[in-house]
CSV table of C-alpha atoms and ligand atoms in Angstrom, one decimal:
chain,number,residue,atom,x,y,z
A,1,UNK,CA,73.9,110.1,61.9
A,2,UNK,CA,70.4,109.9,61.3
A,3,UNK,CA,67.0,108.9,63.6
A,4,UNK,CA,63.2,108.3,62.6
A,5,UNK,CA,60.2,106.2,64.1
A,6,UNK,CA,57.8,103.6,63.2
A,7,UNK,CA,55.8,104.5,65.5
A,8,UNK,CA,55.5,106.1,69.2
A,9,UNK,CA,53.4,105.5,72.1
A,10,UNK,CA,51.3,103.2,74.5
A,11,UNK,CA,50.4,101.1,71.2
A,12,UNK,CA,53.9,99.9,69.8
A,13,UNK,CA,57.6,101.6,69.6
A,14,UNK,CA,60.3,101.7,67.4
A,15,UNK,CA,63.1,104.1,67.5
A,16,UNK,CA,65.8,103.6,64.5
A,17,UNK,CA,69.3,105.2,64.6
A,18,UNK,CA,71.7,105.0,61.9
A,19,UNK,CA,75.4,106.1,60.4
A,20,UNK,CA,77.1,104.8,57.3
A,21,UNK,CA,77.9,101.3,58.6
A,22,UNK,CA,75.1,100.5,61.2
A,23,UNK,CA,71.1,100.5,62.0
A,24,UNK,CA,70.1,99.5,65.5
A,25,UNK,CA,65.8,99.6,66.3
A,26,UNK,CA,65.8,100.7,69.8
A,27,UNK,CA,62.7,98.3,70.7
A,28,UNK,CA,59.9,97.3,68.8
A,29,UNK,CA,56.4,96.6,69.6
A,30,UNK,CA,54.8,96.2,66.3
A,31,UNK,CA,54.0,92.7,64.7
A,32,UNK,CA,56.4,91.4,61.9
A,33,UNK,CA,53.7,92.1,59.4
A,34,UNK,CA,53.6,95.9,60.4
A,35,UNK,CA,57.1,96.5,61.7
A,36,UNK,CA,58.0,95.3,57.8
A,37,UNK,CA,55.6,97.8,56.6
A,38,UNK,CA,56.6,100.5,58.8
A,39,UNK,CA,60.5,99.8,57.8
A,40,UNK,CA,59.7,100.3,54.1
A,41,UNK,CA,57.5,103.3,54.6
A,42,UNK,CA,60.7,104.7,55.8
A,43,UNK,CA,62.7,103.2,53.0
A,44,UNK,CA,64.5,100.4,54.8
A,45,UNK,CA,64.1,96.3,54.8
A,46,UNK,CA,64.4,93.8,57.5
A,47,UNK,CA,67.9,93.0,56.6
A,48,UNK,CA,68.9,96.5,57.2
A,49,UNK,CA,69.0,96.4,60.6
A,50,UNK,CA,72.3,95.8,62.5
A,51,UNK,CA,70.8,94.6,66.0
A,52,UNK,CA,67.9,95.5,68.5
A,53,UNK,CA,68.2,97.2,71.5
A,54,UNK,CA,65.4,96.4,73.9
A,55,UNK,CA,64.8,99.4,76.5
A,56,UNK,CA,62.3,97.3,79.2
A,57,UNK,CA,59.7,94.2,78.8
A,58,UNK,CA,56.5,96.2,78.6
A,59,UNK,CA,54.7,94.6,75.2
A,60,UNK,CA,54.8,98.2,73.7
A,61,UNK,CA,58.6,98.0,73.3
A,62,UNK,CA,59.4,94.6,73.3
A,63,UNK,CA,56.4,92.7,71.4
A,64,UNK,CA,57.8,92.3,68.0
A,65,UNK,CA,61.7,91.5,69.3
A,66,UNK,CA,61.7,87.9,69.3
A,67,UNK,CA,59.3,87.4,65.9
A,68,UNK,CA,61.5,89.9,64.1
A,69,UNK,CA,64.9,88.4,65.5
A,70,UNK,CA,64.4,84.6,64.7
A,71,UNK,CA,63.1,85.7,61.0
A,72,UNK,CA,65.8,88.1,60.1
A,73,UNK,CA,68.7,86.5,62.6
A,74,UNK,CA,69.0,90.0,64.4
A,75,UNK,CA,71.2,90.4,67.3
A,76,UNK,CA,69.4,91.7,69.9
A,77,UNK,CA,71.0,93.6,73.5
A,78,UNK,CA,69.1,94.0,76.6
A,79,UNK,CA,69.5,93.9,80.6
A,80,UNK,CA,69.1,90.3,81.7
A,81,UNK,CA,65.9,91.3,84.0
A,82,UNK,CA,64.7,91.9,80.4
A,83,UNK,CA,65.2,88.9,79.1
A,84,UNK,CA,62.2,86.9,79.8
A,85,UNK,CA,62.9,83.3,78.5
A,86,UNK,CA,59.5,82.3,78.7
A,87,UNK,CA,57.8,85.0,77.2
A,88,UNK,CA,60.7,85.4,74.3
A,89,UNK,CA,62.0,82.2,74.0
A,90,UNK,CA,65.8,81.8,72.3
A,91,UNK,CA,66.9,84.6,69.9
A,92,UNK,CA,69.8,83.8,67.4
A,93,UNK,CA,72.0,85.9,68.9
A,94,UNK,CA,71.4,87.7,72.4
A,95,UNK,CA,73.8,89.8,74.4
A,96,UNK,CA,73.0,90.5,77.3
A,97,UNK,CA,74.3,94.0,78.6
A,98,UNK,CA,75.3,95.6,82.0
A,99,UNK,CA,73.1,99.0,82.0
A,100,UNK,CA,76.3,100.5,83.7
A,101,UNK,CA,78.6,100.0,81.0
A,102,UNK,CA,78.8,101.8,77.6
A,103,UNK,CA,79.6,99.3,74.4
A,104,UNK,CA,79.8,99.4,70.6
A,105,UNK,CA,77.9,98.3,68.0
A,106,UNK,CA,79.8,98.0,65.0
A,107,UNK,CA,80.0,102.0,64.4
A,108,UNK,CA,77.4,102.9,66.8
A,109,UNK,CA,78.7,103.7,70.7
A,110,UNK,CA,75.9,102.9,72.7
A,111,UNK,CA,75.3,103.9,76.7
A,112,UNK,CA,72.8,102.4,78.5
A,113,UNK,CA,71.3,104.5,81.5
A,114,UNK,CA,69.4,102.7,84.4
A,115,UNK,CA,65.8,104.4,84.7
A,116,UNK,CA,63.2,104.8,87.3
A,117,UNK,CA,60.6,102.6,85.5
A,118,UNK,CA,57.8,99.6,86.9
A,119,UNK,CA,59.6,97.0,84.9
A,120,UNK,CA,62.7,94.6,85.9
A,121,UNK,CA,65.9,96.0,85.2
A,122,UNK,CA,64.8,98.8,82.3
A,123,UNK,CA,67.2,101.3,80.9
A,124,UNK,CA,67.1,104.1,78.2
A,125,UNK,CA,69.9,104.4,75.4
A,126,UNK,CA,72.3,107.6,74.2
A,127,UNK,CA,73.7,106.6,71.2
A,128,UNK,CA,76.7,108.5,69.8
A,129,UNK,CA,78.9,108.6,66.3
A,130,UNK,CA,81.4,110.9,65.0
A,131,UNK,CA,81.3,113.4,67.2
A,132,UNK,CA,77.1,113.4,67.1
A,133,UNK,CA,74.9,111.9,70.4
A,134,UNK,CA,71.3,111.1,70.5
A,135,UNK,CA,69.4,110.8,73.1
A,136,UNK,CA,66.0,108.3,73.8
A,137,UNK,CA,64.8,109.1,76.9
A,138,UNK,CA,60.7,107.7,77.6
A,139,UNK,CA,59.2,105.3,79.9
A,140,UNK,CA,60.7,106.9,83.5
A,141,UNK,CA,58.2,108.3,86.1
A,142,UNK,CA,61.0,110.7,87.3
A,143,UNK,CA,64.2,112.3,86.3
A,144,UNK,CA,67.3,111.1,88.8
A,145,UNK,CA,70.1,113.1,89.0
A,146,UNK,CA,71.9,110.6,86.8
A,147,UNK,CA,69.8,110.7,84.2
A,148,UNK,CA,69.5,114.9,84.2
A,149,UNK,CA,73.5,114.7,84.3
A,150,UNK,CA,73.4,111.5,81.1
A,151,UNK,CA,71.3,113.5,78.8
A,152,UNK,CA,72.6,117.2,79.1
A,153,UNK,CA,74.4,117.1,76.3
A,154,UNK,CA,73.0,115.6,73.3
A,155,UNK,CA,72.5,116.2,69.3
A,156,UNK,CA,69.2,114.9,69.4
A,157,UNK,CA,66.9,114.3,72.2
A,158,UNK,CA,63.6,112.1,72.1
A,159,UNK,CA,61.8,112.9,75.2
A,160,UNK,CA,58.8,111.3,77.0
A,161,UNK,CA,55.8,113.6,76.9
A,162,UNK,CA,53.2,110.8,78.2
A,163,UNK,CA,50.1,113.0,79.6
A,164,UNK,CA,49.3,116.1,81.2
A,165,UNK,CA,48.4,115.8,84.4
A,166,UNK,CA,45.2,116.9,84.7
A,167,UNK,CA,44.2,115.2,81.9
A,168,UNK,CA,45.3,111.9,83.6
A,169,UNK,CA,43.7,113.0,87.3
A,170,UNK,CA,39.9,113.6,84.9
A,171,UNK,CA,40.5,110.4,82.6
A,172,UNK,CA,37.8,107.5,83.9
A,173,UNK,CA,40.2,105.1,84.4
A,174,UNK,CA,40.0,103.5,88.2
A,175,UNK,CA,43.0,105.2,90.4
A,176,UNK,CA,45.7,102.9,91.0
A,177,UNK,CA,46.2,103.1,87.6
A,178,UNK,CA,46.1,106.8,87.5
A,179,UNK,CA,48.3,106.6,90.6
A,180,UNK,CA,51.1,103.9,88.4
A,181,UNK,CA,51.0,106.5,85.5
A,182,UNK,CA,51.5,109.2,87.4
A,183,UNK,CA,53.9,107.8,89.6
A,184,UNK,CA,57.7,107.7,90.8
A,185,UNK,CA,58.1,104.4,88.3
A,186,UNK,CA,55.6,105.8,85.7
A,187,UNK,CA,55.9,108.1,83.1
A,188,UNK,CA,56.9,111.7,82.4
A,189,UNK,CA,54.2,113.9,82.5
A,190,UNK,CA,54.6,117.1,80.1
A,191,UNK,CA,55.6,119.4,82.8
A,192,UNK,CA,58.4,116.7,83.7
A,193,UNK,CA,59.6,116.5,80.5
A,194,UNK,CA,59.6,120.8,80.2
A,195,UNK,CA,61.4,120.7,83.9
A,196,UNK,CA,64.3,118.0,82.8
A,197,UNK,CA,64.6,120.5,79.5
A,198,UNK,CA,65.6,123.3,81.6
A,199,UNK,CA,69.4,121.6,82.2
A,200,UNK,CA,69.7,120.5,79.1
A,201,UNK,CA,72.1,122.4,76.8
A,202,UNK,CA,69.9,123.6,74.6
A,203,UNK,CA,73.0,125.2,72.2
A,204,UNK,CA,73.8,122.2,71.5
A,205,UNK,CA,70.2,120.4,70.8
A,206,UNK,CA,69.5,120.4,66.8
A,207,UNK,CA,66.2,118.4,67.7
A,208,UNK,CA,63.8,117.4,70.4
A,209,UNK,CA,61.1,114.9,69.5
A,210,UNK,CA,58.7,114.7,72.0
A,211,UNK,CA,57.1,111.0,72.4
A,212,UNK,CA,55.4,108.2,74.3
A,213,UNK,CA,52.4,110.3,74.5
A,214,UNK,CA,49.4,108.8,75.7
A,215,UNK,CA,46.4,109.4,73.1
A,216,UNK,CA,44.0,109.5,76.3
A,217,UNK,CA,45.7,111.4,78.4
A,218,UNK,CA,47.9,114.0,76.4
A,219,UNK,CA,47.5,116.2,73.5
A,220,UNK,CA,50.4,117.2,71.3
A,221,UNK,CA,49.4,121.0,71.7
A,222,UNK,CA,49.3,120.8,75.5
A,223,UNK,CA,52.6,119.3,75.3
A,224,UNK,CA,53.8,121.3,72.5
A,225,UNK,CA,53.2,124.4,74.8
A,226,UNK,CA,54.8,122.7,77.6
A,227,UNK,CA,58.3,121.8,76.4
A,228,UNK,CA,58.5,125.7,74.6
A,229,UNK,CA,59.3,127.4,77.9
A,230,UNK,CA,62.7,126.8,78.7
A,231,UNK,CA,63.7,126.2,74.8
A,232,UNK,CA,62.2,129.4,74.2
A,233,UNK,CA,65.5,131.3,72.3
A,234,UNK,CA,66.2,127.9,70.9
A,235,UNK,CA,67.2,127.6,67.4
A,236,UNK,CA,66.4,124.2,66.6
A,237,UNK,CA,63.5,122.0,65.6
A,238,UNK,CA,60.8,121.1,67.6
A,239,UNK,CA,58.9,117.4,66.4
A,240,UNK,CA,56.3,115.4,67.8
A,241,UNK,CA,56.5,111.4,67.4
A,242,UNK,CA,53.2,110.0,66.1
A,243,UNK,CA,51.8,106.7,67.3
A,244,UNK,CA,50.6,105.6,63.4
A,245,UNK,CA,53.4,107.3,61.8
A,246,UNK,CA,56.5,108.0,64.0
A,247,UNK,CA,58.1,110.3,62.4
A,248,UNK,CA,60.3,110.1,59.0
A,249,UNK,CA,64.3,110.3,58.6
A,250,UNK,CA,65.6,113.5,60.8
A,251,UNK,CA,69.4,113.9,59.9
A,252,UNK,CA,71.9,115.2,62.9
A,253,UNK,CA,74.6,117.2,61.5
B,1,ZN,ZN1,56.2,102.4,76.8
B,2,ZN,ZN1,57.1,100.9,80.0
């Protein structure tokens, strides 16, 4: 199995996971024009992918779904509090999924776990093959007990770094928005991300990727620094997702 980006952050996601049968896009908030580019800077086209799995309805995961879908005839899976007829219109082929219930796609065994996020029915997505599990874990403001217990074990593990939280308490943005960031249904603050990390079993880990951070409110060093305590004897590799240029092909062995 095998995972890379087209890009990560407040500006547009895309999360691709693949084996030797299937390639899902976990969301995508890039326009066709760019999410084509993106794919092919990576070395894959259009046709490539298998299906979409949409996390949550916030335009930086979900603004390129429907384009993409209707071009390419893509399958697409999300929550039905996702689905937003209006704003997304038909797809060729949707499923709409039960965040409580794991399913397949094709070679792919996908499990969708509910998160504490500000949008209508959003969950995250650990995706497993032969043996090998990845983790995507972003867009939460805190980490449940469900969702510690979901993602201890995992092969790869993309984790929200969104800002550090004095960073987000000087930022001159008005505060109810500093208070939504920062909140219970915002998003993981560097320090949340190192404390989740510290149940994690890191023996197992090969990767972390650290993403979703904010370019305002976060830096990668400061988050960097963060996430090393409680991986500090760890063996594996340590990336950070880039908003422009995700991150290229990391194989999970
Ligand atoms: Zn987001
Ligand atoms: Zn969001």
């Amino acid at each position: 199995m095998r995972i890379s980006s087209l890009g990560s952050g407040s500006r547009g996601n895309g999360t691709l996971i693949e084996n030797e049968d299937t390639c899902v896009l976990v969301d995508l908030g890039f326009t066709l024009k760019e999410t084509v580019k993106r794919l092919k800077r990576l070395g894959r086209a259009p046709q490539d992918v298998s299906a979409i799995l949409v996390t949550h309805e916030h335009a930086d995961h979900i603004h390129g779904v429907a384009a993409f879908a209707r071009k390419y005839q893509t399958p697409v899976y999300l929550t039905p509090g996702t689905y937003n007829p209006d704003r997304m219109g038909l797809l060729p082929e949707m499923h709409q999924i039960n965040c409580h219930r794991a399913f397949r796609i094709h070679g792919l065994g996908i499990e969708p776990v509910p998160v504490p996020h500000d949008a209508k029915e959003p969950c995250q997505y650990i995706i497993a093959s032969g043996g090998r599990k990845v983790g995507i874990l972003t867009d939460l403001g805190h980490i449940t007990p469900y969702v510690q217990q979901q993602y201890e074990q995992c092969d790869a593990l993309l984790l929200e770094c969104n800002h550090d939280v004095q960073m987000l308490l000087d930022a001159p943005y008005p505060w109810p928005l500093k208070q939504r960031v920062g909140g219970i249904h915002g998003h993981l603050s560097n320090e949340q991300a190192a404390e989740m990390l510290h149940d994690v079993e890191v023996g197992r880990l090969q990767h972390l990727i650290i993403c979703h951070l904010s370019e305002k409110n976060n830096l990668p060093h400061l988050a960097m620094e963060a996430v090393q305590e409680p991986i500090d004897a760890w063996s594996g590799t340590l990336h950070v997702a880039g908003q422009d240029d995700g991150f290229d092909w990391i194989e999970i062995v």
